[in-house]
Coordinates of C-alpha atoms and ligand atoms in Angstrom, one line a residue:
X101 CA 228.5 136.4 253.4
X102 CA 225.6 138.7 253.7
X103 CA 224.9 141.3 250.8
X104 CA 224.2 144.8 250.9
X105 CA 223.1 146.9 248.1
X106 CA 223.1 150.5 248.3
X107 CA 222.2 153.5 245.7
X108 CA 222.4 157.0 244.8
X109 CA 219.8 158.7 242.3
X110 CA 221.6 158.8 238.8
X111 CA 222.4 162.8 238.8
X112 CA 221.3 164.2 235.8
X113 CA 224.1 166.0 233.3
X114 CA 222.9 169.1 233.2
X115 CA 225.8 171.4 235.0
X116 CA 228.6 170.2 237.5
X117 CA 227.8 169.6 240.9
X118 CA 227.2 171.1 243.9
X119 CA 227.4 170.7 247.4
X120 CA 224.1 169.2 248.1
X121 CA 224.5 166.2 245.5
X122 CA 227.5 165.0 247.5
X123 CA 225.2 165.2 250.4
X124 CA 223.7 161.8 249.0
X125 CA 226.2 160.3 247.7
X126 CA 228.9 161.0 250.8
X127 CA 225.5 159.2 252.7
X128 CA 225.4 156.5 250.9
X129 CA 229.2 156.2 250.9
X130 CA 229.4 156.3 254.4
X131 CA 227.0 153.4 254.6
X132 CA 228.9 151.3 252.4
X133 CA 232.2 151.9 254.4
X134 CA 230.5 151.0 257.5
X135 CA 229.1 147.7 256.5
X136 CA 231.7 146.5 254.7
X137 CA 233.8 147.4 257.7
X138 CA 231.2 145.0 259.2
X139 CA 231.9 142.1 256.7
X140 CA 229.3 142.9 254.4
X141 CA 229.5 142.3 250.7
X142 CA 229.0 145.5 249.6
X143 CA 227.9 146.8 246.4
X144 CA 227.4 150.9 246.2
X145 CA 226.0 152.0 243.1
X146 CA 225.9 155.8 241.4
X147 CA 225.9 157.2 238.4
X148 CA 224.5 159.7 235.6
X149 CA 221.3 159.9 233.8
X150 CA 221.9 161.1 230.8
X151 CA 219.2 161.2 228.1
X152 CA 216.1 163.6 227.8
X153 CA 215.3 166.8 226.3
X154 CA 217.3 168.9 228.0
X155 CA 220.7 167.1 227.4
X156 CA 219.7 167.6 223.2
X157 CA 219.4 171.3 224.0
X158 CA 222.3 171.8 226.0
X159 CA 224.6 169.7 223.6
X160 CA 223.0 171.5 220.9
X161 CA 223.5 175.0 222.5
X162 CA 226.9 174.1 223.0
X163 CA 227.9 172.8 219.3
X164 CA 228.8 169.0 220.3
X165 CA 226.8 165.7 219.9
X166 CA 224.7 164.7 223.4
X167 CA 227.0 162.2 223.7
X168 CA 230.3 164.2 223.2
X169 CA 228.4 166.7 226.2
X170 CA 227.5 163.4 228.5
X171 CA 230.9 162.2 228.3
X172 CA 232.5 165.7 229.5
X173 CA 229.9 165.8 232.4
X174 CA 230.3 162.3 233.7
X175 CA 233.7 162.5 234.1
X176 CA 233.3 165.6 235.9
X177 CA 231.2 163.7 238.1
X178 CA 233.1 161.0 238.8
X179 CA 235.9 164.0 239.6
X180 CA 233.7 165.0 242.0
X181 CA 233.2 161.7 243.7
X182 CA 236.7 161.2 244.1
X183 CA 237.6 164.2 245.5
X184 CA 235.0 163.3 248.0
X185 CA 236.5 160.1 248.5
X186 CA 233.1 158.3 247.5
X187 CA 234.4 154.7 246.6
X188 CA 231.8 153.4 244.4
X189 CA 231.2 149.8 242.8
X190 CA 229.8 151.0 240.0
X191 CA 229.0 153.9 237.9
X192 CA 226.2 153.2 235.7
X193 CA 225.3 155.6 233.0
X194 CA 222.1 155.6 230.7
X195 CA 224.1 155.6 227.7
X196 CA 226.0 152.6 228.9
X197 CA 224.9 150.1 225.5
X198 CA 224.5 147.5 227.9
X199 CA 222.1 149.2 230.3
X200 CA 220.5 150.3 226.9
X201 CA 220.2 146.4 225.9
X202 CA 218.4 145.7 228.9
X203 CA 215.7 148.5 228.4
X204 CA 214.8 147.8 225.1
X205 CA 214.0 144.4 226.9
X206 CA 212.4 145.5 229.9
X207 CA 210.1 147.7 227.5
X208 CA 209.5 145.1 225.0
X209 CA 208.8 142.6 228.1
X210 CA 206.1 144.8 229.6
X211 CA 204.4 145.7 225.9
X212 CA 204.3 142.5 225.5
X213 CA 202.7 141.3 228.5
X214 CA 200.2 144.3 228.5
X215 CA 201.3 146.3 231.2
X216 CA 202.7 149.0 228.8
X217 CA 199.8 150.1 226.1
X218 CA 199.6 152.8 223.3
X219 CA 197.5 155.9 223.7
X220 CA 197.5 159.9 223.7
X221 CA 198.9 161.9 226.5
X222 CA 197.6 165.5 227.3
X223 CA 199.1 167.4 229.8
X224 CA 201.1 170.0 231.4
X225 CA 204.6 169.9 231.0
X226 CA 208.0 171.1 232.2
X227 CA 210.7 170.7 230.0
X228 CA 213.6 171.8 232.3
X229 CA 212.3 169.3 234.4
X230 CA 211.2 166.9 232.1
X231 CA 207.8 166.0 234.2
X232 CA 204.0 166.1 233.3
X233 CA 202.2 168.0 236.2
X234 CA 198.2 167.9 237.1
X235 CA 196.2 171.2 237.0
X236 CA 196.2 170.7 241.0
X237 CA 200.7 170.4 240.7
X238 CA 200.7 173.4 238.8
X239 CA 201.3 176.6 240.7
X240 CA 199.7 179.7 238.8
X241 CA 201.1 178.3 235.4
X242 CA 204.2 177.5 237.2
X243 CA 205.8 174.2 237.5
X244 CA 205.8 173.3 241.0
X245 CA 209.6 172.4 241.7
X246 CA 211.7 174.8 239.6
X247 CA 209.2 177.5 239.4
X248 CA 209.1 178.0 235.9
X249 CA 206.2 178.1 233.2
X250 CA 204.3 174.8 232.3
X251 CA 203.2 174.4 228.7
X252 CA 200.1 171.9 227.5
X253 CA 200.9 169.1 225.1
X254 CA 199.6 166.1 223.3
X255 CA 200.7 163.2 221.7
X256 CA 200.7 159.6 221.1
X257 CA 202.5 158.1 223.9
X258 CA 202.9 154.7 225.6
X259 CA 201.6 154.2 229.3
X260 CA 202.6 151.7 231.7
X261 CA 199.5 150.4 233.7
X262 CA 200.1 151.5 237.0
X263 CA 196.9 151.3 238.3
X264 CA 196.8 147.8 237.8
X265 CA 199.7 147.3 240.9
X266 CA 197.4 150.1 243.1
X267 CA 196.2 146.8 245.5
X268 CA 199.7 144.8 245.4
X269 CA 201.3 148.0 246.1
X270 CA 199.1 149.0 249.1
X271 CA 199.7 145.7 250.6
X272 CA 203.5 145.8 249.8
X273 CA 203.4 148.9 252.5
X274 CA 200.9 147.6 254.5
X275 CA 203.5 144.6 255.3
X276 CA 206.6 146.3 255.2
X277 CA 206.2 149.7 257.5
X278 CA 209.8 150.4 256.7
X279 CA 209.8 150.0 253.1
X280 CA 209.8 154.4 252.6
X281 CA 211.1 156.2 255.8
X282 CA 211.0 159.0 257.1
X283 CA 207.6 158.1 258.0
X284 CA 205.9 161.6 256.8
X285 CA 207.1 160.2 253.4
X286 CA 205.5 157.5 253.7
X287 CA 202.1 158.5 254.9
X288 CA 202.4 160.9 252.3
X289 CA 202.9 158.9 249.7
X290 CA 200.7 156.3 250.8
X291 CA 197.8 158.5 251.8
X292 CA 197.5 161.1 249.4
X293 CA 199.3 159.4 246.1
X294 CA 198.8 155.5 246.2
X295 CA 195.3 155.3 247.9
X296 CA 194.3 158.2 246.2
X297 CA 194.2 156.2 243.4
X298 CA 197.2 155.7 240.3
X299 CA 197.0 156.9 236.9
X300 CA 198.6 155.1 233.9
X301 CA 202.1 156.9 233.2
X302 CA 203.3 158.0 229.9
X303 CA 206.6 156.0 229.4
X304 CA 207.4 156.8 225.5
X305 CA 208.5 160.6 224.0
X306 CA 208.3 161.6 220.4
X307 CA 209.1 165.5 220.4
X308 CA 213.0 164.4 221.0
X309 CA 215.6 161.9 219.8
X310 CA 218.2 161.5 222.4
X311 CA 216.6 158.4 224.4
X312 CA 216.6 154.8 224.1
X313 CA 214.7 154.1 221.0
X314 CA 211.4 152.0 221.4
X315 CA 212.5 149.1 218.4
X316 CA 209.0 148.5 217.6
X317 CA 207.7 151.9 217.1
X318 CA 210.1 154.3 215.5
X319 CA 209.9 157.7 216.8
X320 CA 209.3 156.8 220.4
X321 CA 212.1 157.2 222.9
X322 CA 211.8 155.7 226.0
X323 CA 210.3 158.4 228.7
X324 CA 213.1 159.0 230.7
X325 CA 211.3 157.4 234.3
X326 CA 211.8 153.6 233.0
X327 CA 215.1 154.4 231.3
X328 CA 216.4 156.2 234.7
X329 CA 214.8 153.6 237.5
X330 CA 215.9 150.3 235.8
X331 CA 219.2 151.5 236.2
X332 CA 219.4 149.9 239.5
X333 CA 219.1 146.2 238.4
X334 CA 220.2 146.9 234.8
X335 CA 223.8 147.9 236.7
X336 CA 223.2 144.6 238.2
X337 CA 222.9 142.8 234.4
X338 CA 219.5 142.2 234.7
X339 CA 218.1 140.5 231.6
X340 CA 221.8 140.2 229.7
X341 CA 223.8 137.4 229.6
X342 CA 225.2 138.0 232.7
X343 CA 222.7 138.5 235.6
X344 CA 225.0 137.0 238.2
X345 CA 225.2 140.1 240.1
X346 CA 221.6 140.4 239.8
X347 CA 221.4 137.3 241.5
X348 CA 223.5 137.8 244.2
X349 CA 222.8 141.5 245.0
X350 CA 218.5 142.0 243.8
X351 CA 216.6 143.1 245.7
X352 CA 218.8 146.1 247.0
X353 CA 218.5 147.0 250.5
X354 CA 218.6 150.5 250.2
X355 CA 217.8 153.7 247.5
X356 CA 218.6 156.4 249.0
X357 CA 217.5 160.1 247.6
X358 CA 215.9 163.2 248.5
X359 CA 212.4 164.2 248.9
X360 CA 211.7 165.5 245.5
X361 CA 212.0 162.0 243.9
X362 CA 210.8 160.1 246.6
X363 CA 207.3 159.8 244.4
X364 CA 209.2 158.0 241.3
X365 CA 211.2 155.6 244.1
X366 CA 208.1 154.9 246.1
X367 CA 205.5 154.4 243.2
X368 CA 206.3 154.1 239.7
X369 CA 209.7 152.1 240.3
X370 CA 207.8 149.4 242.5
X371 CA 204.9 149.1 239.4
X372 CA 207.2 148.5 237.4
X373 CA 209.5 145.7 239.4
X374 CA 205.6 144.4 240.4
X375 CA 205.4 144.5 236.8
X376 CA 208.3 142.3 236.0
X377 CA 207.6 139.8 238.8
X378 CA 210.6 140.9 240.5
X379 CA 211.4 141.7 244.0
X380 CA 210.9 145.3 245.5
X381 CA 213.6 147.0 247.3
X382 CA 213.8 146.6 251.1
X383 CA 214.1 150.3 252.0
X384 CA 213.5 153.9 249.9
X385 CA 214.7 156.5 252.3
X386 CA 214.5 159.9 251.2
X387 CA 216.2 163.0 253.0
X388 CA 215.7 166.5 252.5
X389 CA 217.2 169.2 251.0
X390 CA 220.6 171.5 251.6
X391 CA 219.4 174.7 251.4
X392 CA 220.7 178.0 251.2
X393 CA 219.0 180.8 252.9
X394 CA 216.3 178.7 253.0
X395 CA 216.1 177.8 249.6
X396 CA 217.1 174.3 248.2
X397 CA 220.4 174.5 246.4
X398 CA 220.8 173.8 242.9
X399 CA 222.5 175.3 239.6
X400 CA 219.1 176.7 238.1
X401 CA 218.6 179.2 241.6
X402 CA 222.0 180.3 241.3
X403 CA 223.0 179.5 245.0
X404 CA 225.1 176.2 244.0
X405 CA 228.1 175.1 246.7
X406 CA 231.3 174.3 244.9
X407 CA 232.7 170.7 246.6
X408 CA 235.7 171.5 245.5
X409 CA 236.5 174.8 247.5
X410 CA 235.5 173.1 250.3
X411 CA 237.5 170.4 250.6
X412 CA 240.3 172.7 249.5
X413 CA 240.0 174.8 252.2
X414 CA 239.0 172.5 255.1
X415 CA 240.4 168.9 253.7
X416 CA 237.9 166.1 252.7
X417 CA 237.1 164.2 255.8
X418 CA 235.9 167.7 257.5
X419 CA 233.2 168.3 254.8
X420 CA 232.2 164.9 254.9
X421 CA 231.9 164.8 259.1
X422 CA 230.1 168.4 258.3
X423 CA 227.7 167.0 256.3
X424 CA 226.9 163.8 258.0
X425 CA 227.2 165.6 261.9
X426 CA 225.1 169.1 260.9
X427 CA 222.0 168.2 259.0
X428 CA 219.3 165.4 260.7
X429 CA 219.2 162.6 258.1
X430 CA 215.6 163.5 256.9
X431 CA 214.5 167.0 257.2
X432 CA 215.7 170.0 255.4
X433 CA 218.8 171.3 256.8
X434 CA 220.3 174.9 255.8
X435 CA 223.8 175.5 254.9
X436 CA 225.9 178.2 256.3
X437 CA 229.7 178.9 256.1
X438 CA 229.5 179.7 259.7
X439 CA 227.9 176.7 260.7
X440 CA 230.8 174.6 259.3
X441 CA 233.8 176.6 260.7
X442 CA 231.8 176.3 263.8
X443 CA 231.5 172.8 263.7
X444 CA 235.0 172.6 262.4
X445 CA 236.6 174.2 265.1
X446 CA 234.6 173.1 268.0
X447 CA 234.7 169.1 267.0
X448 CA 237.6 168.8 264.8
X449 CA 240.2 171.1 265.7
X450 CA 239.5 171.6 269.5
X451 CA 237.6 168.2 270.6
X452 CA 239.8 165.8 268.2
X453 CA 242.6 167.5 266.7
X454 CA 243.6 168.3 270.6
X455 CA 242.8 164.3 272.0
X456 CA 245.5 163.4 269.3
X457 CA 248.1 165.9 269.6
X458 CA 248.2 166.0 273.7
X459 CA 248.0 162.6 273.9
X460 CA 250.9 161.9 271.4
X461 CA 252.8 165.2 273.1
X462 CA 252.4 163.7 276.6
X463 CA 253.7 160.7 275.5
X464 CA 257.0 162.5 274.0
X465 CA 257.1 164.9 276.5
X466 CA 257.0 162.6 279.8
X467 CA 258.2 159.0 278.5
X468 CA 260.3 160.8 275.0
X469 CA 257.9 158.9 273.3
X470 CA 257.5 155.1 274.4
X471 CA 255.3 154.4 277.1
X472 CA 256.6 152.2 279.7
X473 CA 254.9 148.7 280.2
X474 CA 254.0 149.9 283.6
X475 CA 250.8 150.2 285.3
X476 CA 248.7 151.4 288.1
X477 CA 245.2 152.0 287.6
X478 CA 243.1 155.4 288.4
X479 CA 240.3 156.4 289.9
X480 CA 239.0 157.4 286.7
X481 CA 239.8 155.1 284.1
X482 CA 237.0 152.7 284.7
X483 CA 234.3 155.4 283.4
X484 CA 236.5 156.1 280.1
X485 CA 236.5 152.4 279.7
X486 CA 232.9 151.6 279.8
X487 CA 232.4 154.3 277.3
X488 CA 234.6 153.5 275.0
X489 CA 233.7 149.5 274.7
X490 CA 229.9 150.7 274.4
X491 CA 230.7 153.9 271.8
X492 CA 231.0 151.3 268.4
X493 CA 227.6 149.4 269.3
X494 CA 225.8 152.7 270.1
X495 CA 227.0 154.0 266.8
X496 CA 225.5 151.2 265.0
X497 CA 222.3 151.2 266.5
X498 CA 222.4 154.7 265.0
X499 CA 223.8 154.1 261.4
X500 CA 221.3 151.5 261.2
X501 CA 218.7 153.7 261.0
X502 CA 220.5 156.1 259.4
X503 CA 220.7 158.8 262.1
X504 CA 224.2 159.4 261.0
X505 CA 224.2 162.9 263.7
X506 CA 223.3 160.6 266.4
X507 CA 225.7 158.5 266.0
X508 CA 228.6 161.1 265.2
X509 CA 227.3 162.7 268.7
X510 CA 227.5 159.2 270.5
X511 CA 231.3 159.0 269.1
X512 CA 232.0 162.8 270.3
X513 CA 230.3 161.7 273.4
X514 CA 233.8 159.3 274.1
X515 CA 236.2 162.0 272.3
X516 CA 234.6 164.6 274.6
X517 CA 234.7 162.0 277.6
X518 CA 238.8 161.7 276.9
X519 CA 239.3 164.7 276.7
X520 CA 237.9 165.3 280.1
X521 CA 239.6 162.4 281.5
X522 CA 243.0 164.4 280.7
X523 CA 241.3 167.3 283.4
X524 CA 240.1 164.4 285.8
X525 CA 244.1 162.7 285.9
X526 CA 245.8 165.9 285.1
X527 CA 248.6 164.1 284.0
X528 CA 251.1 167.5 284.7
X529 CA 250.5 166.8 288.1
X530 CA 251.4 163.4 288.2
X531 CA 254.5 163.9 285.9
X532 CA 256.2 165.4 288.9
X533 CA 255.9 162.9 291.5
X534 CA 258.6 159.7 289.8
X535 CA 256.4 157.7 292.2
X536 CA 253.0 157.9 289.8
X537 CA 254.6 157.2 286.6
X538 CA 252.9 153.5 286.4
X539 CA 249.5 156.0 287.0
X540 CA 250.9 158.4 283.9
X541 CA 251.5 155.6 282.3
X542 CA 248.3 154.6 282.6
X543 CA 246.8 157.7 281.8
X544 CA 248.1 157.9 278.7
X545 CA 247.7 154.3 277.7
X546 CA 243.9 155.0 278.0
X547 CA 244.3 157.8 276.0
X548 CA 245.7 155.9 272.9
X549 CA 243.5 153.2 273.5
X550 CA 240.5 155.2 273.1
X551 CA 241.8 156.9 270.5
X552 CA 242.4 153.6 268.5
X553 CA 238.5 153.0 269.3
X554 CA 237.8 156.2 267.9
X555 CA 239.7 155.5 264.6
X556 CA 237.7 152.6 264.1
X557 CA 234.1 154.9 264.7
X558 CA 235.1 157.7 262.3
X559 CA 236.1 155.4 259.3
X560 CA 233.3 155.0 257.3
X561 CA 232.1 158.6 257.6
X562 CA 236.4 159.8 257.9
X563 CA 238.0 157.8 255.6
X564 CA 241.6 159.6 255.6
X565 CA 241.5 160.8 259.7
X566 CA 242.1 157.0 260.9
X567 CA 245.4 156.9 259.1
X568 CA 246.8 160.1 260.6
X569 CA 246.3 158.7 264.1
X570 CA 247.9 155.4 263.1
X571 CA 250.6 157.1 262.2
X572 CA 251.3 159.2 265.3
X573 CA 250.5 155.8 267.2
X574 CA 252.5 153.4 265.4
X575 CA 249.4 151.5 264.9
X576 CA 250.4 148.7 262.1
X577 CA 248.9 145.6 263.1
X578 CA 245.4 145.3 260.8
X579 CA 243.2 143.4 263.1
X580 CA 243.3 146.3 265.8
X581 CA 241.7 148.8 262.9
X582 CA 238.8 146.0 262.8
X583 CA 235.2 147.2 263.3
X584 CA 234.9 144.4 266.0
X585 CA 238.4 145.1 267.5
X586 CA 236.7 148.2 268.6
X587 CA 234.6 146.7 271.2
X588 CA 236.9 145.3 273.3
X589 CA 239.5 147.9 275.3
X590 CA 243.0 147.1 275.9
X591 CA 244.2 145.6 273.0
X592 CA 246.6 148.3 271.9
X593 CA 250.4 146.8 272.9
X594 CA 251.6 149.2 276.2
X595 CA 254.5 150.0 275.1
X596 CA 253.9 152.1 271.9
X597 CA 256.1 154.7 270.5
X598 CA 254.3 157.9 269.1
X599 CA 255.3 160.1 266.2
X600 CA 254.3 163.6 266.7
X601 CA 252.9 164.3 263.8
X602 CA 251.2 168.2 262.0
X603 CA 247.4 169.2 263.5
X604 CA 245.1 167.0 262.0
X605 CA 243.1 169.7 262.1
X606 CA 244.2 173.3 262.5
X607 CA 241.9 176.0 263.9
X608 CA 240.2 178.1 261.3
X609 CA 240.2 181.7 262.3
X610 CA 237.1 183.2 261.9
X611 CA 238.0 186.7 261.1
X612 CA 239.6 185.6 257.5
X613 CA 235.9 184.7 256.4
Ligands
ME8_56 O1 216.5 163.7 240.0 N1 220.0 168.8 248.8 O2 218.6 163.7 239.2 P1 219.2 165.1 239.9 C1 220.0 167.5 249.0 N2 218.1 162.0 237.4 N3 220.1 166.6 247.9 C2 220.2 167.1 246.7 C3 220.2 168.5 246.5 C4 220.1 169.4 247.6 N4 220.1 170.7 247.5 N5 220.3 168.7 245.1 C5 220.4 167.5 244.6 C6 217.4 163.3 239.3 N6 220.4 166.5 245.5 C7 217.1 162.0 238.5 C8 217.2 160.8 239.4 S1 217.1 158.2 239.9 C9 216.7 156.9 239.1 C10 216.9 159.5 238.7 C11 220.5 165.1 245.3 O3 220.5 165.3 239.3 C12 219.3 164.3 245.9 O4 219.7 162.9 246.1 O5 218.2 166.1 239.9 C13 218.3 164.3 244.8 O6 217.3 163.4 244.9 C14 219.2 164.1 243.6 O7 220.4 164.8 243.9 C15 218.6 164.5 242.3 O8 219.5 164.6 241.4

């Protein structure tokens, strides 16, 4: 069976989240719903990153022990993914003892070998952000992603020798164009970082304790760049006892992110599997930002999205369609509350909500709710029916590339199409005249047979919507919810019985905002 391994960043502890870190991780999810829909073995991996500076202070600020404070967040966290409905493999944490095991070894492996050396590190440093920046980062004094004041520092360190992987690096991206997309990322990053030459990076801390200790050096904690990276295969058991996983799932096929880190994924992480004589990964993809009023969300600017209200208000599978359907999978996109009831009432309640409900009240109303196993064909089913068998391979040609929008649009292009085929057949008319029932009948067979194709689209990205419309269609047998069932029309048994069920999505008035 063919593998594919998928990842989030590790989210850092340091407040609960918002809005914009589901935005990854409801990506990623989505991506591991649709291929193992496809038959994949599928392995999604998340988690928290949970050492460094900042975690001591906070801990400390709050009168527990850092891991006492990790242990609250994570599990807030892993709240969050499942009322998001994110259905991870695994959640790795830094403070997992086995993913500490393996660092120690990975560490002791690359000091060994000479790729990490001891020496003194000068230079700016943020500590809310935990990252050195060069004179050129540094904006007036200011560190260049949160904005606040860089100070100068200096002390023994250990560096990993990245410029030693600059030529096997380049030629990595020169033979795999995909390797970082979008492609502005990667000219980026290869242009003005990688050719630009790479400078040794500091890998050990000494002003702080809460890290994984370097064994042979007391005083050193790992820098939190190896420790936080290596979480990818150390989730996998790389170098314990059990690498089996490792095995089976290395190298993963996709780390998805946003643009901020794409530098760590694109650079240091492949120095140091170049390092380790192990595979890179096949793809780095890294989106952009959610924003508010043009700024990018996040606890420290104050302009943080609660998931949890959201999905209260409008149900999961509408912030999750929101999300995927709103924003192009690359650039920046900016969140506004009218944007989503928008997009809430337009696609959901009046394009989807209404396929369902006329179809399964026509059904009631005209046949009391079991279609007859009659049929005469119409002038317009044969347009519907092309649609619908193509909708599920021009969706994947879209999530393939990640252009989840696109290929929401292509699947709104069929619900749209139904829902004109309803105005094309106008079944009221035909509900008058006993003569056309086998034409009604085939109306609304259609109908339910496109809306069984739709099910089948919507899953990875909709996880609970498929269910509703099973319901309502008495849809039982498995194999006609399977990815490939979807590409054929006409599988659906005629003579269903519907179950009228609530809106799956009721209209959100406006004016109550
Ligand atoms: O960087 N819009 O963790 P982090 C879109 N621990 N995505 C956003 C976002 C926004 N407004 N805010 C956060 C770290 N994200 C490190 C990563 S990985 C080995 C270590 C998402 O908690 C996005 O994926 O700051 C971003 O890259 C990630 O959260 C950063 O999370």
């Amino acid at each position: 069976m063919k593998t594919y391994y998928i990842t989030t960043p590790i989210y850092y502890l340091n407040g609960d989240p918002h809005i914009g870190h589901t935005y990854t991780t409801v990506a990623a999810d989505v991506m591991a719903r649709y291929k193992k829909q496809r038959g994949y073995d599928v392995k999604f991996l998340t988690g928290s990153d949970e050492h460094g500076q900042k975690v001591e202070k906070a801990a400390a600020e709050a009168g527990v022990s850092p891991q006492e404070f990790v242990d609250g967040l994570a599990a807030t966290f892993k709240g969050i993914w499942e009322v998001m409905n994110c259905e991870y493999d695994y959640y790795q944490r830094t403070t997992n003892p086995a993913h500490v095991a393996s660092i120690k070894k990975i560490f002791k492996k690359l000091f060994d070998q000479g790729d990490i050396y001891k020496g003194s590190y000068e230079g700016l440093y943020c500590t809310p952000c935990e990252s050195f920046f060069t004179e050129t980062q540094v904006e007036n004094g200011n560190c260049p992603d949160c904005k606040r004041p860089v100070g100068k520092i200096s002390e023994e360190a250990y560096f990993l020798r990245m410029s030693k992987y600059q030529d096997a690096l380049i030629k990595h991206y020169d033979a795999n164009p995909e390797f970082l997309l979008p492609i502005s990322r990667r000219n980026e990053m290869l242009n003005n970082f990688i050719k630009a030459g790479l400078e040794d990076l500091c890998v050990s801390r000494t002003s702080f304790k809460w890290g994984i200790p370097v064994d042979f050096d007391a005083g050193h904690v790992i820098y939190v760049w190896i420790d936080a990276l290596s979480n990818y295969i150390t989730a996998l058991g790389y170098l314990s006892d059990d690498d089996s996983d490792y095995k089976r799932y290395w190298p993963a096929d996709l780390h998805l992110m946003a643009k901020e880190i794409v530098r760590f994924h694109a650079i240091i992480w492949p120095c140091i599997l170049l390092a380790l004589d192990e595979p890179l990964p096949k793809q780095v993809f890294a989106h952009g930002w959610l924003q508010y009023d043009g700024q990018k969300m996040g606890k420290s600017l104050g302009n943080a999205i609660d998931p949890r209200a959201l999905v209260d208000e409008y149900g999961v599978d509408a912030i999750r369609y929101f999300l995927m359907r709103e924003f192009t999978f690359g650039p920046d996109g900016n969140f506004t509350p009218t944007a989503l009831i928008n997009r809430y009432n337009a696609d959901l309640a009046n394009d989807l909500g209404n396929l369902l409900s006329r179809t399964v009240g026509m059904v009631e109303k005209y046949f009391s709710g079991t279609l007859p196993d009659i049929s005469t064909p119409t002038a317009f089913d044969q347009d519907l029916i092309d649609l619908a068998i193509t909708t599920l391979q021009n969706a994947e040609d879209r999530l393939d590339k990640l252009a989840f929008s696109e290929a929401l649009n292509e699947i709104w292009n069929l619900v749209r199409r139904a829902n004109k085929y309803i105005d094309e057949t106008a079944p009221w008319v035909l509900a008058k005249d006993e003569t056309k029932a086998p034409e009604l009948a085939t109306v609304l067979y259609n109908l339910a047979e496109t809306l069984r194709i739709l099910s089948i689209a919507i899953a990875p990205v909709m996880p609970n919507t498929p269910q509703i419309i099973h319901t309502q269609l008495n849809i039982t047998d498995p194999t006609l919810c399977e990815w490939e069932s979807g590409k054929k029309f006409g599988l659906l048994p005629r003579a269903i019985t519907v179950t009228k069920g609530p809106a799956a999505f009721p209209r959100v008035e406006k004016e109550k905002k």
